[in-house]
Amino acid sequence: MKSDAVKKGMATAPQRSLFNALGMTKEELERPLVGIVSSYNEIVPGHMNIDKIVEAVKTGVLMGGGTPIVFPAIAVCDGIAMGHTGMKYSLVTRDLIADSTECMALAHQFDALVMVPNCDKNVPGLLMAAARVNVPTIFVSGGPMLAGHVKGSKTSLSTMFEAVGAHAAGKMTEAEVDDYVCNACPTCGSCSGMFTANSMNCLTEAIGMGLSGNGSIPAVYSSRLQLAKHAGMQVMELYRKNICPRDIMTKEAFYNALAVDMALGCSTNTMLHIPAIANEAGVEVTPDLANEISDKTPNLCHLAPAGNAYMEDLNEAGGVYAVMNELSKKNLLNLDVITCTGKTMGENIEGHVNKNPDIIRPIDNPYTKEGGIAVLKGNIAPDTCVVKRSAVLPEMLVHEGPARVFDSEEDAIAAIKGGKIVPGDVVIIRYEGPKGGPGMREMLNPTSVIEGMGLGSSVALITDGRFSGASRGASIGHVSPEAALGGPIAFVEEGDIISIDIPANTINAKVSDEEMARRKANWVPREPKVKTGYLARYASIVTSADKGGRLDVMEACKRTS
């Protein structure tokens, strides 16, 4: 056992005295020590139930013959952090979570790990840590929230944000907004649409690191507790068979995840997280690979914000495995990969049929023949940018309009709410990337205001920042290189005609190469927005969005040399 390093032989007598101080018995120390990473806290709705999930996991570990030991991971609620300086502290926690979990796991020599995350950065952060530590590991999330109900229709957090835009446009009264406040988010759990948290929990299944139902069983269902107990038992099987994360998180597994990503129409944030997770596992995943997989993978699901279905509906339709079963009919998956069940993915998905073709379209009747995410390139995004194609209205897939340029999210929101943005405009928000933000804030507020004011069918938004999974419309993010690095988005001027062609994967300013070169020569780098603390340190070593926005000291040194 790995934990023998802290509990066997005379040399470890001091360590055993500390285990004694914890109240541990000799019998407990004779078993494998299983770290349970708990994201429980009392500020994030997706995490308020995780204490119950953790207790169920502990039961499962004990039933499986291990000794469970809980330690924490932090979490930021993106919804609460949205629209103010707090959002700068969202993406950056992914690396804090990975780093701190690595520290705890290796400092205490755990034999196996059970990760219990739920929201946007916890899932990828803990997947990154799992790849680094590489002891037998399984994931069980806190589960999604049930959809809300307002005026007879299902709702979610995205409709809540859009209600604010509708109020600004005079289309909704304050009392009507309050109705959404009280009913849009009715239970604990990760927000109820195919937003980033649920996207990543579903992709954890697709990678092979979570059991069936990890992404879709609602937080308030008792079957979520049963899933947690099974995860606790199963990690002991992984321990006995010595199946580790890097055995599971292979190149083929990440290909599977991208295929499921395209079929489900997941959040664009997956294009930040999957490359970063893969990098920790020694696998290279690039945005170009996403287009390659998208070109042959149909979009089968339109969950909110792309449609009117929610995570509970996906669960009832058969969940992630039913989606994968549909994809397997066209040989779009690698079915021989090993998973946390100890079986292959092909064995896992066998018998998981599509129970509702209105929620999961059959493979021969997809929404589109391409996947739900598209990666674009052009003279304002030479390295790449990303859009959730499945959430774009057909009339906005190809669009031209004048640039309306803003150097911060706040300035853009003020202009949108002030009626200064009109149909046809292309809103540019820059200096909000990983380095320039710093922290690459999500832009749910401006996209929601655009939708709420009735401009979603006529206005596009482009940013070197990113979007919440709850954003919809022609919302194009992750522009790389970002403005703070002198990327061409920094050279776009008010009134430039911007041409967007999502089917052709292109995005360009109709400006000559000579004029762009002139603007580049006159460009002066901006002073950092934050000069102290974690954000300043983060900004100094973070890579651009096309590389996953991960921390890389060597890459930063190349950039400054």
PDB file of N, CA and C in Angstrom, residues 411-485:
ATOM      1  N   ASP A 411     -18.446  48.392 -19.247  1.00  0.00           N
ATOM      2  CA  ASP A 411     -18.759  49.404 -20.267  1.00  0.00           C
ATOM      3  C   ASP A 411     -19.745  48.852 -21.291  1.00  0.00           C
ATOM      4  N   ALA A 412     -19.574  47.600 -21.653  1.00  0.00           N
ATOM      5  CA  ALA A 412     -20.470  46.975 -22.631  1.00  0.00           C
ATOM      6  C   ALA A 412     -21.892  46.863 -22.072  1.00  0.00           C
ATOM      7  N   ILE A 413     -22.012  46.426 -20.827  1.00  0.00           N
ATOM      8  CA  ILE A 413     -23.342  46.274 -20.219  1.00  0.00           C
ATOM      9  C   ILE A 413     -24.048  47.623 -20.144  1.00  0.00           C
ATOM     10  N   ALA A 414     -23.321  48.656 -19.767  1.00  0.00           N
ATOM     11  CA  ALA A 414     -23.916  49.997 -19.683  1.00  0.00           C
ATOM     12  C   ALA A 414     -24.448  50.430 -21.047  1.00  0.00           C
ATOM     13  N   ALA A 415     -23.697  50.153 -22.106  1.00  0.00           N
ATOM     14  CA  ALA A 415     -24.125  50.538 -23.453  1.00  0.00           C
ATOM     15  C   ALA A 415     -25.351  49.744 -23.897  1.00  0.00           C
ATOM     16  N   ILE A 416     -25.364  48.440 -23.580  1.00  0.00           N
ATOM     17  CA  ILE A 416     -26.501  47.597 -23.978  1.00  0.00           C
ATOM     18  C   ILE A 416     -27.759  48.046 -23.241  1.00  0.00           C
ATOM     19  N   LYS A 417     -27.659  48.207 -21.925  1.00  0.00           N
ATOM     20  CA  LYS A 417     -28.823  48.633 -21.144  1.00  0.00           C
ATOM     21  C   LYS A 417     -29.253  50.055 -21.497  1.00  0.00           C
ATOM     22  N   GLY A 418     -28.295  50.875 -21.953  1.00  0.00           N
ATOM     23  CA  GLY A 418     -28.600  52.255 -22.313  1.00  0.00           C
ATOM     24  C   GLY A 418     -29.177  52.413 -23.700  1.00  0.00           C
ATOM     25  N   GLY A 419     -29.429  51.302 -24.383  1.00  0.00           N
ATOM     26  CA  GLY A 419     -30.038  51.368 -25.703  1.00  0.00           C
ATOM     27  C   GLY A 419     -29.096  51.800 -26.809  1.00  0.00           C
ATOM     28  N   LYS A 420     -27.786  51.733 -26.561  1.00  0.00           N
ATOM     29  CA  LYS A 420     -26.813  52.180 -27.563  1.00  0.00           C
ATOM     30  C   LYS A 420     -26.415  51.082 -28.550  1.00  0.00           C
ATOM     31  N   ILE A 421     -26.858  49.849 -28.281  1.00  0.00           N
ATOM     32  CA  ILE A 421     -26.587  48.738 -29.190  1.00  0.00           C
ATOM     33  C   ILE A 421     -27.865  48.470 -29.979  1.00  0.00           C
ATOM     34  N   VAL A 422     -27.736  48.406 -31.298  1.00  0.00           N
ATOM     35  CA  VAL A 422     -28.907  48.264 -32.163  1.00  0.00           C
ATOM     36  C   VAL A 422     -28.766  47.009 -33.015  1.00  0.00           C
ATOM     37  N   PRO A 423     -29.878  46.526 -33.589  1.00  0.00           N
ATOM     38  CA  PRO A 423     -29.808  45.334 -34.436  1.00  0.00           C
ATOM     39  C   PRO A 423     -28.728  45.451 -35.511  1.00  0.00           C
ATOM     40  N   GLY A 424     -27.990  44.347 -35.656  1.00  0.00           N
ATOM     41  CA  GLY A 424     -26.913  44.310 -36.643  1.00  0.00           C
ATOM     42  C   GLY A 424     -25.537  44.508 -36.043  1.00  0.00           C
ATOM     43  N   ASP A 425     -25.463  45.103 -34.849  1.00  0.00           N
ATOM     44  CA  ASP A 425     -24.168  45.397 -34.233  1.00  0.00           C
ATOM     45  C   ASP A 425     -23.421  44.126 -33.837  1.00  0.00           C
ATOM     46  N   VAL A 426     -22.100  44.263 -33.768  1.00  0.00           N
ATOM     47  CA  VAL A 426     -21.231  43.215 -33.232  1.00  0.00           C
ATOM     48  C   VAL A 426     -20.490  43.799 -32.041  1.00  0.00           C
ATOM     49  N   VAL A 427     -20.877  43.380 -30.846  1.00  0.00           N
ATOM     50  CA  VAL A 427     -20.265  43.901 -29.618  1.00  0.00           C
ATOM     51  C   VAL A 427     -18.920  43.203 -29.405  1.00  0.00           C
ATOM     52  N   ILE A 428     -17.859  43.986 -29.235  1.00  0.00           N
ATOM     53  CA  ILE A 428     -16.521  43.467 -28.952  1.00  0.00           C
ATOM     54  C   ILE A 428     -16.161  43.831 -27.520  1.00  0.00           C
ATOM     55  N   ILE A 429     -15.901  42.816 -26.683  1.00  0.00           N
ATOM     56  CA  ILE A 429     -15.435  43.059 -25.317  1.00  0.00           C
ATOM     57  C   ILE A 429     -14.045  42.452 -25.193  1.00  0.00           C
ATOM     58  N   ARG A 430     -13.051  43.287 -24.933  1.00  0.00           N
ATOM     59  CA  ARG A 430     -11.661  42.815 -24.911  1.00  0.00           C
ATOM     60  C   ARG A 430     -10.955  43.207 -23.615  1.00  0.00           C
ATOM     61  N   TYR A 431      -9.734  42.744 -23.483  1.00  0.00           N
ATOM     62  CA  TYR A 431      -8.943  42.888 -22.249  1.00  0.00           C
ATOM     63  C   TYR A 431      -9.636  42.192 -21.077  1.00  0.00           C
ATOM     64  N   GLU A 432     -10.330  41.076 -21.402  1.00  0.00           N
ATOM     65  CA  GLU A 432     -10.990  40.252 -20.378  1.00  0.00           C
ATOM     66  C   GLU A 432     -10.507  38.804 -20.444  1.00  0.00           C
ATOM     67  N   GLY A 433      -9.355  38.561 -21.101  1.00  0.00           N
ATOM     68  CA  GLY A 433      -8.832  37.202 -21.234  1.00  0.00           C
ATOM     69  C   GLY A 433      -8.169  36.709 -19.963  1.00  0.00           C
ATOM     70  N   PRO A 434      -7.543  35.525 -20.020  1.00  0.00           N
ATOM     71  CA  PRO A 434      -6.893  34.969 -18.825  1.00  0.00           C
ATOM     72  C   PRO A 434      -5.884  35.930 -18.206  1.00  0.00           C
ATOM     73  N   LYS A 435      -5.068  36.557 -19.051  1.00  0.00           N
ATOM     74  CA  LYS A 435      -4.057  37.500 -18.544  1.00  0.00           C
ATOM     75  C   LYS A 435      -4.633  38.903 -18.365  1.00  0.00           C
ATOM     76  N   GLY A 436      -5.415  39.343 -19.337  1.00  0.00           N
ATOM     77  CA  GLY A 436      -5.886  40.728 -19.320  1.00  0.00           C
ATOM     78  C   GLY A 436      -6.962  40.998 -18.308  1.00  0.00           C
ATOM     79  N   GLY A 437      -7.789  39.994 -17.972  1.00  0.00           N
ATOM     80  CA  GLY A 437      -8.905  40.202 -17.049  1.00  0.00           C
ATOM     81  C   GLY A 437      -8.515  40.788 -15.697  1.00  0.00           C
ATOM     82  N   PRO A 438      -7.548  40.174 -14.988  1.00  0.00           N
ATOM     83  CA  PRO A 438      -7.144  38.792 -15.219  1.00  0.00           C
ATOM     84  C   PRO A 438      -8.227  37.839 -14.734  1.00  0.00           C
ATOM     85  N   GLY A 439      -8.145  36.589 -15.212  1.00  0.00           N
ATOM     86  CA  GLY A 439      -9.070  35.572 -14.737  1.00  0.00           C
ATOM     87  C   GLY A 439     -10.141  35.174 -15.723  1.00  0.00           C
ATOM     88  N   MET A 440     -10.237  35.888 -16.876  1.00  0.00           N
ATOM     89  CA  MET A 440     -11.153  35.476 -17.944  1.00  0.00           C
ATOM     90  C   MET A 440     -12.586  35.363 -17.438  1.00  0.00           C
ATOM     91  N   ARG A 441     -13.168  36.487 -17.123  1.00  0.00           N
ATOM     92  CA  ARG A 441     -14.528  36.494 -16.585  1.00  0.00           C
ATOM     93  C   ARG A 441     -15.550  35.924 -17.570  1.00  0.00           C
ATOM     94  N   GLU A 442     -16.588  35.289 -17.028  1.00  0.00           N
ATOM     95  CA  GLU A 442     -17.719  34.872 -17.845  1.00  0.00           C
ATOM     96  C   GLU A 442     -18.589  36.082 -18.176  1.00  0.00           C
ATOM     97  N   MET A 443     -19.208  36.053 -19.345  1.00  0.00           N
ATOM     98  CA  MET A 443     -19.991  37.180 -19.846  1.00  0.00           C
ATOM     99  C   MET A 443     -21.487  36.849 -19.889  1.00  0.00           C
ATOM    100  N   LEU A 444     -22.009  36.211 -18.846  1.00  0.00           N
ATOM    101  CA  LEU A 444     -23.427  35.888 -18.832  1.00  0.00           C
ATOM    102  C   LEU A 444     -24.289  37.145 -18.747  1.00  0.00           C
ATOM    103  N   ASN A 445     -23.816  38.167 -18.042  1.00  0.00           N
ATOM    104  CA  ASN A 445     -24.617  39.383 -17.928  1.00  0.00           C
ATOM    105  C   ASN A 445     -24.874  40.046 -19.277  1.00  0.00           C
ATOM    106  N   PRO A 446     -23.832  40.368 -20.067  1.00  0.00           N
ATOM    107  CA  PRO A 446     -24.119  41.016 -21.357  1.00  0.00           C
ATOM    108  C   PRO A 446     -24.899  40.129 -22.322  1.00  0.00           C
ATOM    109  N   THR A 447     -24.612  38.825 -22.370  1.00  0.00           N
ATOM    110  CA  THR A 447     -25.364  37.964 -23.288  1.00  0.00           C
ATOM    111  C   THR A 447     -26.827  37.867 -22.867  1.00  0.00           C
ATOM    112  N   SER A 448     -27.062  37.816 -21.563  1.00  0.00           N
ATOM    113  CA  SER A 448     -28.435  37.712 -21.074  1.00  0.00           C
ATOM    114  C   SER A 448     -29.207  39.007 -21.308  1.00  0.00           C
ATOM    115  N   VAL A 449     -28.536  40.134 -21.140  1.00  0.00           N
ATOM    116  CA  VAL A 449     -29.198  41.416 -21.390  1.00  0.00           C
ATOM    117  C   VAL A 449     -29.546  41.544 -22.868  1.00  0.00           C
ATOM    118  N   ILE A 450     -28.632  41.108 -23.734  1.00  0.00           N
ATOM    119  CA  ILE A 450     -28.907  41.124 -25.174  1.00  0.00           C
ATOM    120  C   ILE A 450     -30.146  40.287 -25.481  1.00  0.00           C
ATOM    121  N   GLU A 451     -30.203  39.075 -24.913  1.00  0.00           N
ATOM    122  CA  GLU A 451     -31.359  38.205 -25.131  1.00  0.00           C
ATOM    123  C   GLU A 451     -32.622  38.816 -24.533  1.00  0.00           C
ATOM    124  N   GLY A 452     -32.519  39.292 -23.299  1.00  0.00           N
ATOM    125  CA  GLY A 452     -33.689  39.827 -22.614  1.00  0.00           C
ATOM    126  C   GLY A 452     -34.268  41.057 -23.279  1.00  0.00           C
ATOM    127  N   MET A 453     -33.417  41.831 -23.976  1.00  0.00           N
ATOM    128  CA  MET A 453     -33.880  43.041 -24.662  1.00  0.00           C
ATOM    129  C   MET A 453     -34.350  42.753 -26.082  1.00  0.00           C
ATOM    130  N   GLY A 454     -34.359  41.470 -26.446  1.00  0.00           N
ATOM    131  CA  GLY A 454     -34.879  41.106 -27.757  1.00  0.00           C
ATOM    132  C   GLY A 454     -33.898  41.278 -28.902  1.00  0.00           C
ATOM    133  N   LEU A 455     -32.600  41.317 -28.588  1.00  0.00           N
ATOM    134  CA  LEU A 455     -31.581  41.524 -29.616  1.00  0.00           C
ATOM    135  C   LEU A 455     -30.837  40.248 -29.984  1.00  0.00           C
ATOM    136  N   GLY A 456     -31.253  39.121 -29.412  1.00  0.00           N
ATOM    137  CA  GLY A 456     -30.515  37.878 -29.630  1.00  0.00           C
ATOM    138  C   GLY A 456     -30.504  37.408 -31.070  1.00  0.00           C
ATOM    139  N   SER A 457     -31.489  37.826 -31.856  1.00  0.00           N
ATOM    140  CA  SER A 457     -31.567  37.396 -33.253  1.00  0.00           C
ATOM    141  C   SER A 457     -30.887  38.367 -34.206  1.00  0.00           C
ATOM    142  N   SER A 458     -30.219  39.396 -33.636  1.00  0.00           N
ATOM    143  CA  SER A 458     -29.643  40.404 -34.532  1.00  0.00           C
ATOM    144  C   SER A 458     -28.314  40.983 -34.069  1.00  0.00           C
ATOM    145  N   VAL A 459     -27.850  40.623 -32.865  1.00  0.00           N
ATOM    146  CA  VAL A 459     -26.602  41.166 -32.324  1.00  0.00           C
ATOM    147  C   VAL A 459     -25.673  40.023 -31.932  1.00  0.00           C
ATOM    148  N   ALA A 460     -24.417  40.124 -32.326  1.00  0.00           N
ATOM    149  CA  ALA A 460     -23.395  39.150 -31.941  1.00  0.00           C
ATOM    150  C   ALA A 460     -22.482  39.757 -30.887  1.00  0.00           C
ATOM    151  N   LEU A 461     -21.826  38.894 -30.108  1.00  0.00           N
ATOM    152  CA  LEU A 461     -20.879  39.354 -29.100  1.00  0.00           C
ATOM    153  C   LEU A 461     -19.599  38.538 -29.234  1.00  0.00           C
ATOM    154  N   ILE A 462     -18.463  39.223 -29.294  1.00  0.00           N
ATOM    155  CA  ILE A 462     -17.154  38.586 -29.431  1.00  0.00           C
ATOM    156  C   ILE A 462     -16.271  39.062 -28.286  1.00  0.00           C
ATOM    157  N   THR A 463     -15.559  38.141 -27.634  1.00  0.00           N
ATOM    158  CA  THR A 463     -14.718  38.535 -26.498  1.00  0.00           C
ATOM    159  C   THR A 463     -13.511  37.618 -26.357  1.00  0.00           C
ATOM    160  N   ASP A 464     -12.444  38.168 -25.769  1.00  0.00           N
ATOM    161  CA  ASP A 464     -11.328  37.304 -25.376  1.00  0.00           C
ATOM    162  C   ASP A 464     -11.558  36.758 -23.971  1.00  0.00           C
ATOM    163  N   GLY A 465     -12.684  37.124 -23.371  1.00  0.00           N
ATOM    164  CA  GLY A 465     -13.150  36.479 -22.150  1.00  0.00           C
ATOM    165  C   GLY A 465     -13.888  35.203 -22.507  1.00  0.00           C
ATOM    166  N   ARG A 466     -14.764  34.766 -21.632  1.00  0.00           N
ATOM    167  CA  ARG A 466     -15.473  33.515 -21.876  1.00  0.00           C
ATOM    168  C   ARG A 466     -16.930  33.693 -21.508  1.00  0.00           C
ATOM    169  N   PHE A 467     -17.718  32.636 -21.731  1.00  0.00           N
ATOM    170  CA  PHE A 467     -19.138  32.695 -21.456  1.00  0.00           C
ATOM    171  C   PHE A 467     -19.536  31.642 -20.442  1.00  0.00           C
ATOM    172  N   SER A 468     -20.573  31.945 -19.696  1.00  0.00           N
ATOM    173  CA  SER A 468     -21.204  30.927 -18.876  1.00  0.00           C
ATOM    174  C   SER A 468     -21.828  29.900 -19.800  1.00  0.00           C
ATOM    175  N   GLY A 469     -21.922  28.675 -19.323  1.00  0.00           N
ATOM    176  CA  GLY A 469     -22.655  27.669 -20.078  1.00  0.00           C
ATOM    177  C   GLY A 469     -24.111  28.044 -20.256  1.00  0.00           C
ATOM    178  N   ALA A 470     -24.584  29.010 -19.460  1.00  0.00           N
ATOM    179  CA  ALA A 470     -25.968  29.461 -19.563  1.00  0.00           C
ATOM    180  C   ALA A 470     -26.162  30.481 -20.674  1.00  0.00           C
ATOM    181  N   SER A 471     -25.076  30.969 -21.269  1.00  0.00           N
ATOM    182  CA  SER A 471     -25.190  31.946 -22.357  1.00  0.00           C
ATOM    183  C   SER A 471     -25.706  31.273 -23.625  1.00  0.00           C
ATOM    184  N   ARG A 472     -26.444  32.033 -24.400  1.00  0.00           N
ATOM    185  CA  ARG A 472     -26.869  31.550 -25.709  1.00  0.00           C
ATOM    186  C   ARG A 472     -26.759  32.681 -26.715  1.00  0.00           C
ATOM    187  N   GLY A 473     -27.029  32.359 -27.972  1.00  0.00           N
ATOM    188  CA  GLY A 473     -26.912  33.348 -29.032  1.00  0.00           C
ATOM    189  C   GLY A 473     -25.542  33.300 -29.680  1.00  0.00           C
ATOM    190  N   ALA A 474     -25.292  34.256 -30.564  1.00  0.00           N
ATOM    191  CA  ALA A 474     -24.010  34.330 -31.277  1.00  0.00           C
ATOM    192  C   ALA A 474     -22.960  34.919 -30.339  1.00  0.00           C
ATOM    193  N   SER A 475     -22.611  34.127 -29.339  1.00  0.00           N
ATOM    194  CA  SER A 475     -21.663  34.534 -28.297  1.00  0.00           C
ATOM    195  C   SER A 475     -20.345  33.822 -28.559  1.00  0.00           C
ATOM    196  N   ILE A 476     -19.364  34.557 -29.022  1.00  0.00           N
ATOM    197  CA  ILE A 476     -18.101  33.976 -29.482  1.00  0.00           C
ATOM    198  C   ILE A 476     -17.000  34.399 -28.520  1.00  0.00           C
ATOM    199  N   GLY A 477     -16.406  33.424 -27.828  1.00  0.00           N
ATOM    200  CA  GLY A 477     -15.418  33.735 -26.800  1.00  0.00           C
ATOM    201  C   GLY A 477     -14.083  33.067 -27.020  1.00  0.00           C
ATOM    202  N   HIS A 478     -13.202  33.234 -26.033  1.00  0.00           N
ATOM    203  CA  HIS A 478     -11.878  32.606 -26.021  1.00  0.00           C
ATOM    204  C   HIS A 478     -11.007  33.108 -27.172  1.00  0.00           C
ATOM    205  N   VAL A 479     -11.243  34.332 -27.657  1.00  0.00           N
ATOM    206  CA  VAL A 479     -10.442  34.842 -28.774  1.00  0.00           C
ATOM    207  C   VAL A 479      -8.966  34.818 -28.403  1.00  0.00           C
ATOM    208  N   SER A 480      -8.185  34.141 -29.229  1.00  0.00           N
ATOM    209  CA  SER A 480      -6.751  33.973 -28.972  1.00  0.00           C
ATOM    210  C   SER A 480      -5.949  34.346 -30.215  1.00  0.00           C
ATOM    211  N   PRO A 481      -4.833  35.070 -30.021  1.00  0.00           N
ATOM    212  CA  PRO A 481      -4.321  35.620 -28.762  1.00  0.00           C
ATOM    213  C   PRO A 481      -5.245  36.712 -28.213  1.00  0.00           C
ATOM    214  N   GLU A 482      -5.239  36.854 -26.904  1.00  0.00           N
ATOM    215  CA  GLU A 482      -6.071  37.864 -26.265  1.00  0.00           C
ATOM    216  C   GLU A 482      -5.484  39.254 -26.440  1.00  0.00           C
ATOM    217  N   ALA A 483      -6.296  40.267 -26.170  1.00  0.00           N
ATOM    218  CA  ALA A 483      -5.871  41.657 -26.370  1.00  0.00           C
ATOM    219  C   ALA A 483      -4.657  42.008 -25.525  1.00  0.00           C
ATOM    220  N   ALA A 484      -4.602  41.505 -24.292  1.00  0.00           N
ATOM    221  CA  ALA A 484      -3.490  41.857 -23.403  1.00  0.00           C
ATOM    222  C   ALA A 484      -2.151  41.362 -23.925  1.00  0.00           C
ATOM    223  N   LEU A 485      -2.179  40.361 -24.803  1.00  0.00           N
ATOM    224  CA  LEU A 485      -0.945  39.839 -25.405  1.00  0.00           C
ATOM    225  C   LEU A 485      -0.683  40.451 -26.776  1.00  0.00           C
TER     226      LEU A 485
END
